[in-house]
mmCIF file of C-alpha atoms in Angstrom:
data_model
loop_
_atom_site.group_PDB
_atom_site.id
_atom_site.type_symbol
_atom_site.label_atom_id
_atom_site.label_comp_id
_atom_site.label_asym_id
_atom_site.label_seq_id
_atom_site.Cartn_x
_atom_site.Cartn_y
_atom_site.Cartn_z
ATOM 1 C CA UNK F 495 -27.742 84.813 -14.075
ATOM 2 C CA UNK F 496 -27.392 86.966 -17.405
ATOM 3 C CA UNK F 497 -26.293 84.080 -20.066
ATOM 4 C CA UNK F 498 -25.202 85.408 -23.163
ATOM 5 C CA UNK F 499 -24.967 83.253 -25.649
ATOM 6 C CA UNK F 500 -23.938 83.440 -29.018
ATOM 7 C CA UNK F 501 -25.823 82.477 -31.559
ATOM 8 C CA UNK F 502 -24.086 81.698 -34.754
ATOM 9 C CA UNK F 503 -27.176 82.373 -36.807
ATOM 10 C CA UNK F 504 -26.649 86.260 -35.497
ATOM 11 C CA UNK F 505 -23.516 86.738 -36.785
ATOM 12 C CA UNK F 506 -22.891 86.721 -40.399
ATOM 13 C CA UNK F 507 -19.559 85.031 -40.875
ATOM 14 C CA UNK F 508 -17.133 87.453 -42.265
ATOM 15 C CA UNK F 509 -14.494 85.181 -43.555
ATOM 16 C CA UNK F 510 -14.576 81.516 -43.038
ATOM 17 C CA UNK F 511 -11.438 81.591 -40.424
ATOM 18 C CA UNK F 512 -13.454 83.799 -37.862
ATOM 19 C CA UNK F 513 -16.551 81.524 -38.389
ATOM 20 C CA UNK F 514 -14.713 78.722 -37.151
ATOM 21 C CA UNK F 515 -13.273 80.681 -34.356
ATOM 22 C CA UNK F 516 -16.961 81.700 -33.140
ATOM 23 C CA UNK F 517 -17.934 77.875 -33.821
ATOM 24 C CA UNK F 518 -15.040 77.202 -30.979
ATOM 25 C CA UNK F 519 -15.921 79.467 -28.959
ATOM 26 C CA UNK F 520 -19.643 78.361 -28.770
ATOM 27 C CA UNK F 521 -18.644 74.787 -28.189
ATOM 28 C CA UNK F 522 -16.878 75.702 -25.466
ATOM 29 C CA UNK F 523 -19.224 77.912 -23.801
ATOM 30 C CA UNK F 524 -21.546 74.758 -24.314
ATOM 31 C CA UNK F 525 -19.339 72.725 -22.665
ATOM 32 C CA UNK F 526 -19.086 75.008 -19.644
ATOM 33 C CA UNK F 527 -22.677 75.622 -19.241
ATOM 34 C CA UNK F 528 -23.415 71.360 -19.635
ATOM 35 C CA UNK F 529 -20.133 71.131 -16.708
ATOM 36 C CA UNK F 530 -22.360 73.594 -14.481
ATOM 37 C CA UNK F 531 -25.890 71.899 -15.126
ATOM 38 C CA UNK F 532 -24.080 68.514 -14.602
ATOM 39 C CA UNK F 533 -22.310 69.845 -11.349
ATOM 40 C CA UNK F 534 -25.598 71.511 -10.088
ATOM 41 C CA UNK F 535 -27.370 68.086 -10.535
ATOM 42 C CA UNK F 536 -24.627 65.912 -8.920
ATOM 43 C CA UNK F 537 -24.798 68.027 -5.918
ATOM 44 C CA UNK F 538 -28.173 67.913 -5.574
ATOM 45 C CA UNK F 539 -28.322 64.520 -5.680
ATOM 46 C CA UNK F 540 -25.910 63.987 -3.347
ATOM 47 C CA UNK F 541 -26.950 66.499 -0.583
ATOM 48 C CA UNK F 542 -30.526 64.175 -1.582
ATOM 49 C CA UNK F 543 -29.101 61.037 -0.775
ATOM 50 C CA UNK F 544 -27.385 62.672 2.543
ATOM 51 C CA UNK F 545 -30.253 63.892 3.910
ATOM 52 C CA UNK F 546 -32.212 60.462 2.904
ATOM 53 C CA UNK F 547 -29.364 58.612 5.007
ATOM 54 C CA UNK F 548 -29.445 60.679 7.812
ATOM 55 C CA UNK F 549 -33.591 60.260 7.972
ATOM 56 C CA UNK F 550 -32.948 56.688 7.960
ATOM 57 C CA UNK F 551 -30.014 56.700 9.978
ATOM 58 C CA UNK F 552 -32.263 58.431 12.735
ATOM 59 C CA UNK F 553 -34.984 55.892 12.334
ATOM 60 C CA UNK F 554 -33.011 52.961 12.682
ATOM 61 C CA UNK F 555 -31.122 54.291 16.137
ATOM 62 C CA UNK F 556 -34.457 54.912 17.364
ATOM 63 C CA UNK F 557 -36.040 51.775 16.956
ATOM 64 C CA UNK F 558 -32.593 49.921 17.718
ATOM 65 C CA UNK F 559 -32.587 52.112 21.056
ATOM 66 C CA UNK F 560 -36.443 51.247 21.538
ATOM 67 C CA UNK F 561 -35.968 47.509 21.492
ATOM 68 C CA UNK F 562 -31.868 47.190 22.795
ATOM 69 C CA UNK F 563 -32.985 45.615 25.603
ATOM 70 C CA UNK F 564 -34.842 42.586 23.607
ATOM 71 C CA UNK F 565 -31.895 40.155 23.382
ATOM 72 C CA UNK F 566 -31.011 40.146 26.923
ATOM 73 C CA UNK F 567 -34.501 39.901 28.227
ATOM 74 C CA UNK F 568 -35.446 37.050 26.065
ATOM 75 C CA UNK F 569 -32.354 35.158 27.627
ATOM 76 C CA UNK F 570 -33.556 35.735 30.907
ATOM 77 C CA UNK F 571 -37.076 34.433 30.423
ATOM 78 C CA UNK F 572 -36.317 31.021 31.087
ATOM 79 C CA UNK F 573 -34.779 32.480 34.332
ATOM 80 C CA UNK F 574 -37.972 33.781 35.349
ATOM 81 C CA UNK F 575 -40.179 30.431 34.557
ATOM 82 C CA UNK F 576 -37.425 28.888 36.604
ATOM 83 C CA UNK F 577 -38.075 31.216 39.718
ATOM 84 C CA UNK F 578 -41.725 31.227 39.489
ATOM 85 C CA UNK F 579 -41.295 27.240 39.325
ATOM 86 C CA UNK F 580 -39.099 26.854 42.695
ATOM 87 C CA UNK F 581 -41.800 29.620 44.406
ATOM 88 C CA UNK F 582 -44.617 27.286 43.952
ATOM 89 C CA UNK F 583 -43.822 25.352 47.101
ATOM 90 C CA UNK F 584 -45.775 25.467 49.866
ATOM 91 C CA UNK F 585 -43.446 25.079 52.824
ATOM 92 C CA UNK F 586 -45.033 24.166 56.467
ATOM 93 C CA UNK F 587 -41.177 24.781 58.063
ATOM 94 C CA UNK F 588 -40.948 27.888 59.453
ATOM 95 C CA UNK F 589 -37.745 28.763 58.408
ATOM 96 C CA UNK F 590 -38.504 27.299 54.687
ATOM 97 C CA UNK F 591 -41.390 29.864 55.001
ATOM 98 C CA UNK F 592 -39.455 32.820 55.776
ATOM 99 C CA UNK F 593 -36.759 31.977 52.879
ATOM 100 C CA UNK F 594 -39.246 31.976 50.846
ATOM 101 C CA UNK F 595 -40.880 35.111 51.523
ATOM 102 C CA UNK F 596 -37.330 36.874 50.625
ATOM 103 C CA UNK F 597 -37.264 35.266 47.598
ATOM 104 C CA UNK F 598 -40.443 35.949 46.601
ATOM 105 C CA UNK F 599 -39.559 39.969 47.270
ATOM 106 C CA UNK F 600 -36.474 39.379 44.650
ATOM 107 C CA UNK F 601 -38.799 37.514 42.370
ATOM 108 C CA UNK F 602 -40.984 41.030 42.574
ATOM 109 C CA UNK F 603 -37.871 43.156 42.439
ATOM 110 C CA UNK F 604 -36.863 41.222 39.152
ATOM 111 C CA UNK F 605 -40.316 41.385 37.761
ATOM 112 C CA UNK F 606 -40.717 45.400 38.734
ATOM 113 C CA UNK F 607 -37.003 45.613 36.772
ATOM 114 C CA UNK F 608 -38.203 44.051 33.861
ATOM 115 C CA UNK F 609 -41.098 46.155 34.066
ATOM 116 C CA UNK F 610 -39.613 49.557 34.240
ATOM 117 C CA UNK F 611 -37.465 48.384 31.198
ATOM 118 C CA UNK F 612 -41.115 47.773 28.863
ATOM 119 C CA UNK F 613 -41.257 44.430 29.397
ATOM 120 C CA UNK F 614 -45.323 43.186 30.270
ATOM 121 C CA UNK F 615 -47.100 39.719 30.973
ATOM 122 C CA UNK F 616 -49.492 39.512 28.235
ATOM 123 C CA UNK F 617 -52.420 39.101 30.114
ATOM 124 C CA UNK F 618 -54.634 35.698 29.242
ATOM 125 C CA UNK F 619 -57.791 33.781 31.377
ATOM 126 C CA UNK F 620 -60.685 35.809 30.493
ATOM 127 C CA UNK F 621 -59.236 37.775 27.262
ATOM 128 C CA UNK F 622 -60.542 36.601 23.959
ATOM 129 C CA UNK F 623 -57.981 34.411 22.010
ATOM 130 C CA UNK F 624 -55.461 36.466 19.659
ATOM 131 C CA UNK F 625 -53.385 34.581 17.425
ATOM 132 C CA UNK F 626 -50.813 37.588 17.680
ATOM 133 C CA UNK F 627 -50.596 37.067 21.684
ATOM 134 C CA UNK F 628 -51.559 33.924 22.251
ATOM 135 C CA UNK F 629 -50.602 30.189 21.256
ATOM 136 C CA UNK F 630 -53.136 27.941 21.697
ATOM 137 C CA UNK F 631 -52.111 24.337 22.873
ATOM 138 C CA UNK F 632 -55.685 22.737 24.219
ATOM 139 C CA UNK F 633 -59.156 23.683 22.995
ATOM 140 C CA UNK F 634 -61.614 22.422 26.097
ATOM 141 C CA UNK F 635 -64.855 23.136 26.298
ATOM 142 C CA UNK F 636 -65.507 24.996 29.750
ATOM 143 C CA UNK F 637 -69.050 26.177 30.844
ATOM 144 C CA UNK F 638 -69.132 29.767 31.877
ATOM 145 C CA UNK F 639 -66.736 30.946 29.135
ATOM 146 C CA UNK F 640 -67.589 32.505 26.098
ATOM 147 C CA UNK F 641 -66.262 30.727 22.667
ATOM 148 C CA UNK F 642 -62.698 31.904 22.031
ATOM 149 C CA UNK F 643 -62.261 32.908 25.610
ATOM 150 C CA UNK F 644 -58.922 31.671 27.341
ATOM 151 C CA UNK F 645 -59.840 29.313 30.114
ATOM 152 C CA UNK F 646 -56.526 29.189 31.378
ATOM 153 C CA UNK F 647 -52.465 30.103 30.912
ATOM 154 C CA UNK F 648 -50.010 27.326 30.674
ATOM 155 C CA UNK F 649 -46.790 29.178 29.976
ATOM 156 C CA UNK F 650 -46.481 32.648 30.453
ATOM 157 C CA UNK F 651 -46.330 35.139 27.877
ATOM 158 C CA UNK F 652 -43.912 39.004 27.309
ATOM 159 C CA UNK F 653 -43.842 41.729 25.328
ATOM 160 C CA UNK F 654 -41.442 44.248 25.194
ATOM 161 C CA UNK F 655 -43.246 47.462 24.500
ATOM 162 C CA UNK F 656 -45.099 47.070 21.208
ATOM 163 C CA UNK F 657 -43.330 43.929 19.896
ATOM 164 C CA UNK F 658 -44.436 40.210 21.178
ATOM 165 C CA UNK F 659 -41.137 38.690 23.026
ATOM 166 C CA UNK F 660 -43.208 35.082 23.460
ATOM 167 C CA UNK F 661 -47.060 34.262 23.205
ATOM 168 C CA UNK F 662 -48.716 32.798 26.264
ATOM 169 C CA UNK F 663 -49.413 29.185 26.164
ATOM 170 C CA UNK F 664 -53.213 28.873 26.857
ATOM 171 C CA UNK F 665 -56.258 26.605 26.946
ATOM 172 C CA UNK F 666 -58.867 27.877 24.978
ATOM 173 C CA UNK F 667 -62.722 27.436 24.640
ATOM 174 C CA UNK F 668 -64.289 26.282 21.661
ATOM 175 C CA UNK W 1034 -31.336 73.625 -22.020
ATOM 176 C CA UNK W 1035 -29.867 75.470 -25.282
ATOM 177 C CA UNK W 1036 -30.489 78.734 -24.252
ATOM 178 C CA UNK W 1037 -29.681 80.882 -27.367
ATOM 179 C CA UNK W 1038 -29.455 84.618 -25.938
ATOM 180 C CA UNK W 1039 -28.339 87.090 -29.131
ATOM 181 C CA UNK W 1040 -25.867 89.295 -27.280
ATOM 182 C CA UNK W 1041 -25.942 93.085 -28.858
ATOM 183 C CA UNK W 1042 -22.224 93.448 -28.640
ATOM 184 C CA UNK W 1043 -22.162 90.585 -31.091
ATOM 185 C CA UNK W 1044 -23.351 92.285 -33.679
ATOM 186 C CA UNK W 1045 -21.651 94.699 -35.573
ATOM 187 C CA UNK W 1046 -20.163 97.532 -34.472
ATOM 188 C CA UNK W 1047 -16.589 95.748 -35.954
ATOM 189 C CA UNK W 1048 -13.826 97.972 -34.521
ATOM 190 C CA UNK W 1049 -14.695 99.269 -30.811
ATOM 191 C CA UNK W 1050 -17.003 96.964 -29.932
ATOM 192 C CA UNK W 1051 -14.652 93.819 -30.623
ATOM 193 C CA UNK W 1052 -12.706 94.887 -28.329
ATOM 194 C CA UNK W 1053 -15.216 95.687 -25.833
ATOM 195 C CA UNK W 1054 -16.737 92.038 -26.260
ATOM 196 C CA UNK W 1055 -13.386 90.023 -26.192
ATOM 197 C CA UNK W 1056 -13.150 91.727 -22.814
ATOM 198 C CA UNK W 1057 -16.912 90.894 -21.482
ATOM 199 C CA UNK W 1058 -16.372 87.347 -22.899
ATOM 200 C CA UNK W 1059 -13.261 86.959 -20.668
ATOM 201 C CA UNK W 1060 -15.275 88.195 -17.853
ATOM 202 C CA UNK W 1061 -17.865 85.900 -18.437
ATOM 203 C CA UNK W 1062 -15.514 82.904 -19.333
ATOM 204 C CA UNK W 1063 -14.032 83.335 -15.690
ATOM 205 C CA UNK W 1064 -17.043 83.819 -13.942
ATOM 206 C CA UNK W 1065 -18.132 80.390 -15.333
ATOM 207 C CA UNK W 1066 -15.022 78.872 -14.452
ATOM 208 C CA UNK W 1067 -14.826 80.112 -10.846
ATOM 209 C CA UNK W 1068 -18.436 78.978 -11.035
ATOM 210 C CA UNK W 1069 -17.368 75.541 -11.753
ATOM 211 C CA UNK W 1070 -14.437 75.803 -9.383
ATOM 212 C CA UNK W 1071 -17.002 76.838 -6.642
ATOM 213 C CA UNK W 1072 -19.643 73.901 -7.394
ATOM 214 C CA UNK W 1073 -16.597 70.895 -7.298
ATOM 215 C CA UNK W 1074 -15.543 72.562 -4.145
ATOM 216 C CA UNK W 1075 -19.209 72.058 -2.941
ATOM 217 C CA UNK W 1076 -19.596 68.633 -4.175
ATOM 218 C CA UNK W 1077 -16.382 67.649 -2.335
ATOM 219 C CA UNK W 1078 -17.378 69.253 0.501
ATOM 220 C CA UNK W 1079 -20.397 67.521 0.564
ATOM 221 C CA UNK W 1080 -19.607 64.323 -0.698
ATOM 222 C CA UNK W 1081 -16.501 64.063 2.564
ATOM 223 C CA UNK W 1082 -19.159 65.631 4.708
ATOM 224 C CA UNK W 1083 -21.527 62.475 4.094
ATOM 225 C CA UNK W 1084 -18.546 60.082 4.345
ATOM 226 C CA UNK W 1085 -17.592 61.012 6.788
ATOM 227 C CA UNK W 1086 -21.543 60.901 8.678
ATOM 228 C CA UNK W 1087 -21.784 57.133 7.461
ATOM 229 C CA UNK W 1088 -18.364 56.300 9.100
ATOM 230 C CA UNK W 1089 -19.353 58.106 12.353
ATOM 231 C CA UNK W 1090 -22.821 56.544 11.977
ATOM 232 C CA UNK W 1091 -21.535 53.052 11.714
ATOM 233 C CA UNK W 1092 -18.892 53.402 14.505
ATOM 234 C CA UNK W 1093 -21.916 54.484 16.615
ATOM 235 C CA UNK W 1094 -24.223 51.625 15.523
ATOM 236 C CA UNK W 1095 -21.340 49.309 16.745
ATOM 237 C CA UNK W 1096 -20.973 50.550 19.944
ATOM 238 C CA UNK W 1097 -24.739 50.830 20.461
ATOM 239 C CA UNK W 1098 -24.940 47.147 19.688
ATOM 240 C CA UNK W 1099 -21.906 46.074 21.826
ATOM 241 C CA UNK W 1100 -23.407 47.769 25.307
ATOM 242 C CA UNK W 1101 -27.232 47.456 24.074
ATOM 243 C CA UNK W 1102 -28.050 45.474 27.428
ATOM 244 C CA UNK W 1103 -26.012 48.112 29.587
ATOM 245 C CA UNK W 1104 -29.246 49.562 31.124
ATOM 246 C CA UNK W 1105 -31.424 46.493 31.604
ATOM 247 C CA UNK W 1106 -28.212 44.762 33.326
ATOM 248 C CA UNK W 1107 -27.394 48.138 35.572
ATOM 249 C CA UNK W 1108 -30.929 47.939 36.509
ATOM 250 C CA UNK W 1109 -30.751 44.220 37.526
ATOM 251 C CA UNK W 1110 -27.787 44.914 39.548
ATOM 252 C CA UNK W 1111 -29.516 45.430 42.782
ATOM 253 C CA UNK W 1112 -31.818 42.402 42.094
ATOM 254 C CA UNK W 1113 -28.956 40.210 41.739
ATOM 255 C CA UNK W 1114 -27.409 41.672 45.162
ATOM 256 C CA UNK W 1115 -30.726 40.707 46.884
ATOM 257 C CA UNK W 1116 -30.481 37.265 45.440
ATOM 258 C CA UNK W 1117 -26.918 36.831 47.003
ATOM 259 C CA UNK W 1118 -28.081 37.933 50.263
ATOM 260 C CA UNK W 1119 -31.143 36.073 50.450
ATOM 261 C CA UNK W 1120 -29.154 32.952 49.599
ATOM 262 C CA UNK W 1121 -26.890 33.278 52.380
ATOM 263 C CA UNK W 1122 -28.817 31.697 54.907
ATOM 264 C CA UNK W 1123 -27.756 28.486 56.360
ATOM 265 C CA UNK W 1124 -30.793 26.501 57.049
ATOM 266 C CA UNK W 1125 -31.588 23.153 59.111
ATOM 267 C CA UNK W 1126 -34.818 21.940 57.770
ATOM 268 C CA UNK W 1127 -34.936 19.560 54.859
ATOM 269 C CA UNK W 1128 -37.760 21.618 53.303
ATOM 270 C CA UNK W 1129 -35.879 24.722 53.523
ATOM 271 C CA UNK W 1130 -32.556 23.126 52.546
ATOM 272 C CA UNK W 1131 -34.205 21.919 49.226
ATOM 273 C CA UNK W 1132 -35.713 24.779 48.618
ATOM 274 C CA UNK W 1133 -32.658 27.174 48.603
ATOM 275 C CA UNK W 1134 -31.123 24.094 46.426
ATOM 276 C CA UNK W 1135 -33.674 25.210 43.777
ATOM 277 C CA UNK W 1136 -32.795 28.819 44.577
ATOM 278 C CA UNK W 1137 -29.307 28.316 43.901
ATOM 279 C CA UNK W 1138 -30.211 26.722 40.690
ATOM 280 C CA UNK W 1139 -32.020 29.806 39.397
ATOM 281 C CA UNK W 1140 -29.491 31.931 40.688
ATOM 282 C CA UNK W 1141 -26.724 30.352 38.691
ATOM 283 C CA UNK W 1142 -28.597 30.354 35.622
ATOM 284 C CA UNK W 1143 -29.372 33.976 36.021
ATOM 285 C CA UNK W 1144 -25.689 34.550 36.483
ATOM 286 C CA UNK W 1145 -24.891 32.060 32.868
ATOM 287 C CA UNK W 1146 -27.532 34.211 31.207
ATOM 288 C CA UNK W 1147 -25.863 37.574 32.305
ATOM 289 C CA UNK W 1148 -22.128 36.086 31.337
ATOM 290 C CA UNK W 1149 -23.456 35.116 27.809
ATOM 291 C CA UNK W 1150 -24.591 38.457 27.396
ATOM 292 C CA UNK W 1151 -20.922 39.721 28.533
ATOM 293 C CA UNK W 1152 -21.489 40.589 31.699
ATOM 294 C CA UNK W 1153 -18.588 39.455 34.149
ATOM 295 C CA UNK W 1154 -17.568 39.696 37.627
ATOM 296 C CA UNK W 1155 -14.623 42.066 38.497
ATOM 297 C CA UNK W 1156 -12.009 39.738 40.595
ATOM 298 C CA UNK W 1157 -10.964 41.051 43.859
ATOM 299 C CA UNK W 1158 -9.045 39.028 46.437
ATOM 300 C CA UNK W 1159 -5.639 38.715 45.842
ATOM 301 C CA UNK W 1160 -5.532 41.403 42.652
ATOM 302 C CA UNK W 1161 -3.699 44.339 43.033
ATOM 303 C CA UNK W 1162 -6.074 46.716 43.786
ATOM 304 C CA UNK W 1163 -6.976 48.887 40.303
ATOM 305 C CA UNK W 1164 -8.774 52.117 40.538
ATOM 306 C CA UNK W 1165 -10.429 51.324 37.561
ATOM 307 C CA UNK W 1166 -11.920 48.490 38.806
ATOM 308 C CA UNK W 1167 -12.235 48.543 42.145
ATOM 309 C CA UNK W 1168 -13.276 50.840 45.079
ATOM 310 C CA UNK W 1169 -11.298 50.879 48.561
ATOM 311 C CA UNK W 1170 -13.798 51.243 50.907
ATOM 312 C CA UNK W 1171 -11.140 50.582 53.620
ATOM 313 C CA UNK W 1172 -7.348 50.244 54.334
ATOM 314 C CA UNK W 1173 -6.406 47.306 56.556
ATOM 315 C CA UNK W 1174 -2.670 45.719 57.600
ATOM 316 C CA UNK W 1175 -3.181 42.601 57.276
ATOM 317 C CA UNK W 1176 -0.178 39.830 57.142
ATOM 318 C CA UNK W 1177 -0.027 37.667 54.324
ATOM 319 C CA UNK W 1178 -0.841 40.257 51.635
ATOM 320 C CA UNK W 1179 1.432 42.654 49.761
ATOM 321 C CA UNK W 1180 0.666 46.496 49.915
ATOM 322 C CA UNK W 1181 -1.815 47.619 47.589
ATOM 323 C CA UNK W 1182 -3.537 43.705 47.591
ATOM 324 C CA UNK W 1183 -7.341 43.285 47.812
ATOM 325 C CA UNK W 1184 -7.948 41.807 51.058
ATOM 326 C CA UNK W 1185 -11.726 41.486 51.124
ATOM 327 C CA UNK W 1186 -14.304 41.726 48.706
ATOM 328 C CA UNK W 1187 -17.110 44.181 50.356
ATOM 329 C CA UNK W 1188 -19.869 43.955 47.460
ATOM 330 C CA UNK W 1189 -19.333 42.304 43.775
ATOM 331 C CA UNK W 1190 -18.245 44.775 40.858
ATOM 332 C CA UNK W 1191 -19.091 43.939 37.425
ATOM 333 C CA UNK W 1192 -18.070 44.643 33.600
ATOM 334 C CA UNK W 1193 -19.958 44.332 30.764
ATOM 335 C CA UNK W 1194 -17.186 43.432 27.981
ATOM 336 C CA UNK W 1195 -14.676 45.941 28.443
ATOM 337 C CA UNK W 1196 -16.751 48.653 30.115
ATOM 338 C CA UNK W 1197 -17.250 48.587 34.013
ATOM 339 C CA UNK W 1198 -20.547 48.938 35.082
ATOM 340 C CA UNK W 1199 -19.767 49.456 38.796
ATOM 341 C CA UNK W 1200 -16.234 49.113 40.517
ATOM 342 C CA UNK W 1201 -16.254 46.203 43.496
ATOM 343 C CA UNK W 1202 -16.129 47.973 46.953
ATOM 344 C CA UNK W 1203 -12.928 46.387 48.601
ATOM 345 C CA UNK W 1204 -10.537 46.461 51.898
ATOM 346 C CA UNK W 1205 -6.970 46.970 50.847
ATOM 347 C CA UNK W 1206 -4.002 46.061 52.043
ATOM 348 C CA UNK W 1207 -1.699 49.486 53.343
#
């Protein structure tokens, strides 16, 4: 980068016309150099924007992939709730018992499939109450439990990886 | 960035040096112009790459959102299959009948939830065989069906929006 710029002061004007000519050349040269600097700046800026966009884009993609099942799983939570309620029966008839057994297997397969997608049931009874994971529906005074410890679960809560889909509804010891 | 470098050639000698000086300036001028052209080219290329990346990125994002439930739904298909098999019983006892009824409601809710996520059962019996949607497990000769028409469904097939998750297994009329 050997830039050789003619400085006016170094050339004693021979006559006025030549000086003027010299000045025009200097101005053009300056304009070129300014243009080069400006282009280099713009190039750096665009390149930096592009790099930032690529990075953000990759991060967004990863986050989207991590939680992509969230919508459908949230929509399935009421199905799981009803499935569990339907399994609460205690049948007497052999026919009903074997039907129930079959349904329990389907339920376990359902739960296992969701687990393998990153769904976890939030732990409750015996755990300390955590407002990020649990919703206290009732306060009770129960012996054998510490203060702020969960006494009973009223509705299951679920997490998808590190994200809470629905907090557990619980009874907490006062 | 005003660099003022004194060029030796610009300060006397007046005769020979001036011709040489002129040539040097032209060469420098050419180099500057080439540099400007090159920078403009690079700027255009980077800008075009950036624009392409942005477009592709947006398209990928849309496709990813459209089919984001695909993995979990594919994983749930065997659960649905088993659910359906468990519902095939024809119980006699009242207890078993009411249990079955409850389970049928859970099953319908399950199917409705998947439907609202864009899942469709592929139509079969009576439809013309389509290798993109159906897998022919058997060829039969059945009266009352046209050639290449589906006679029976052996396993349900599913689509997510316009994407086939699993083709139906069918019997086709020869």
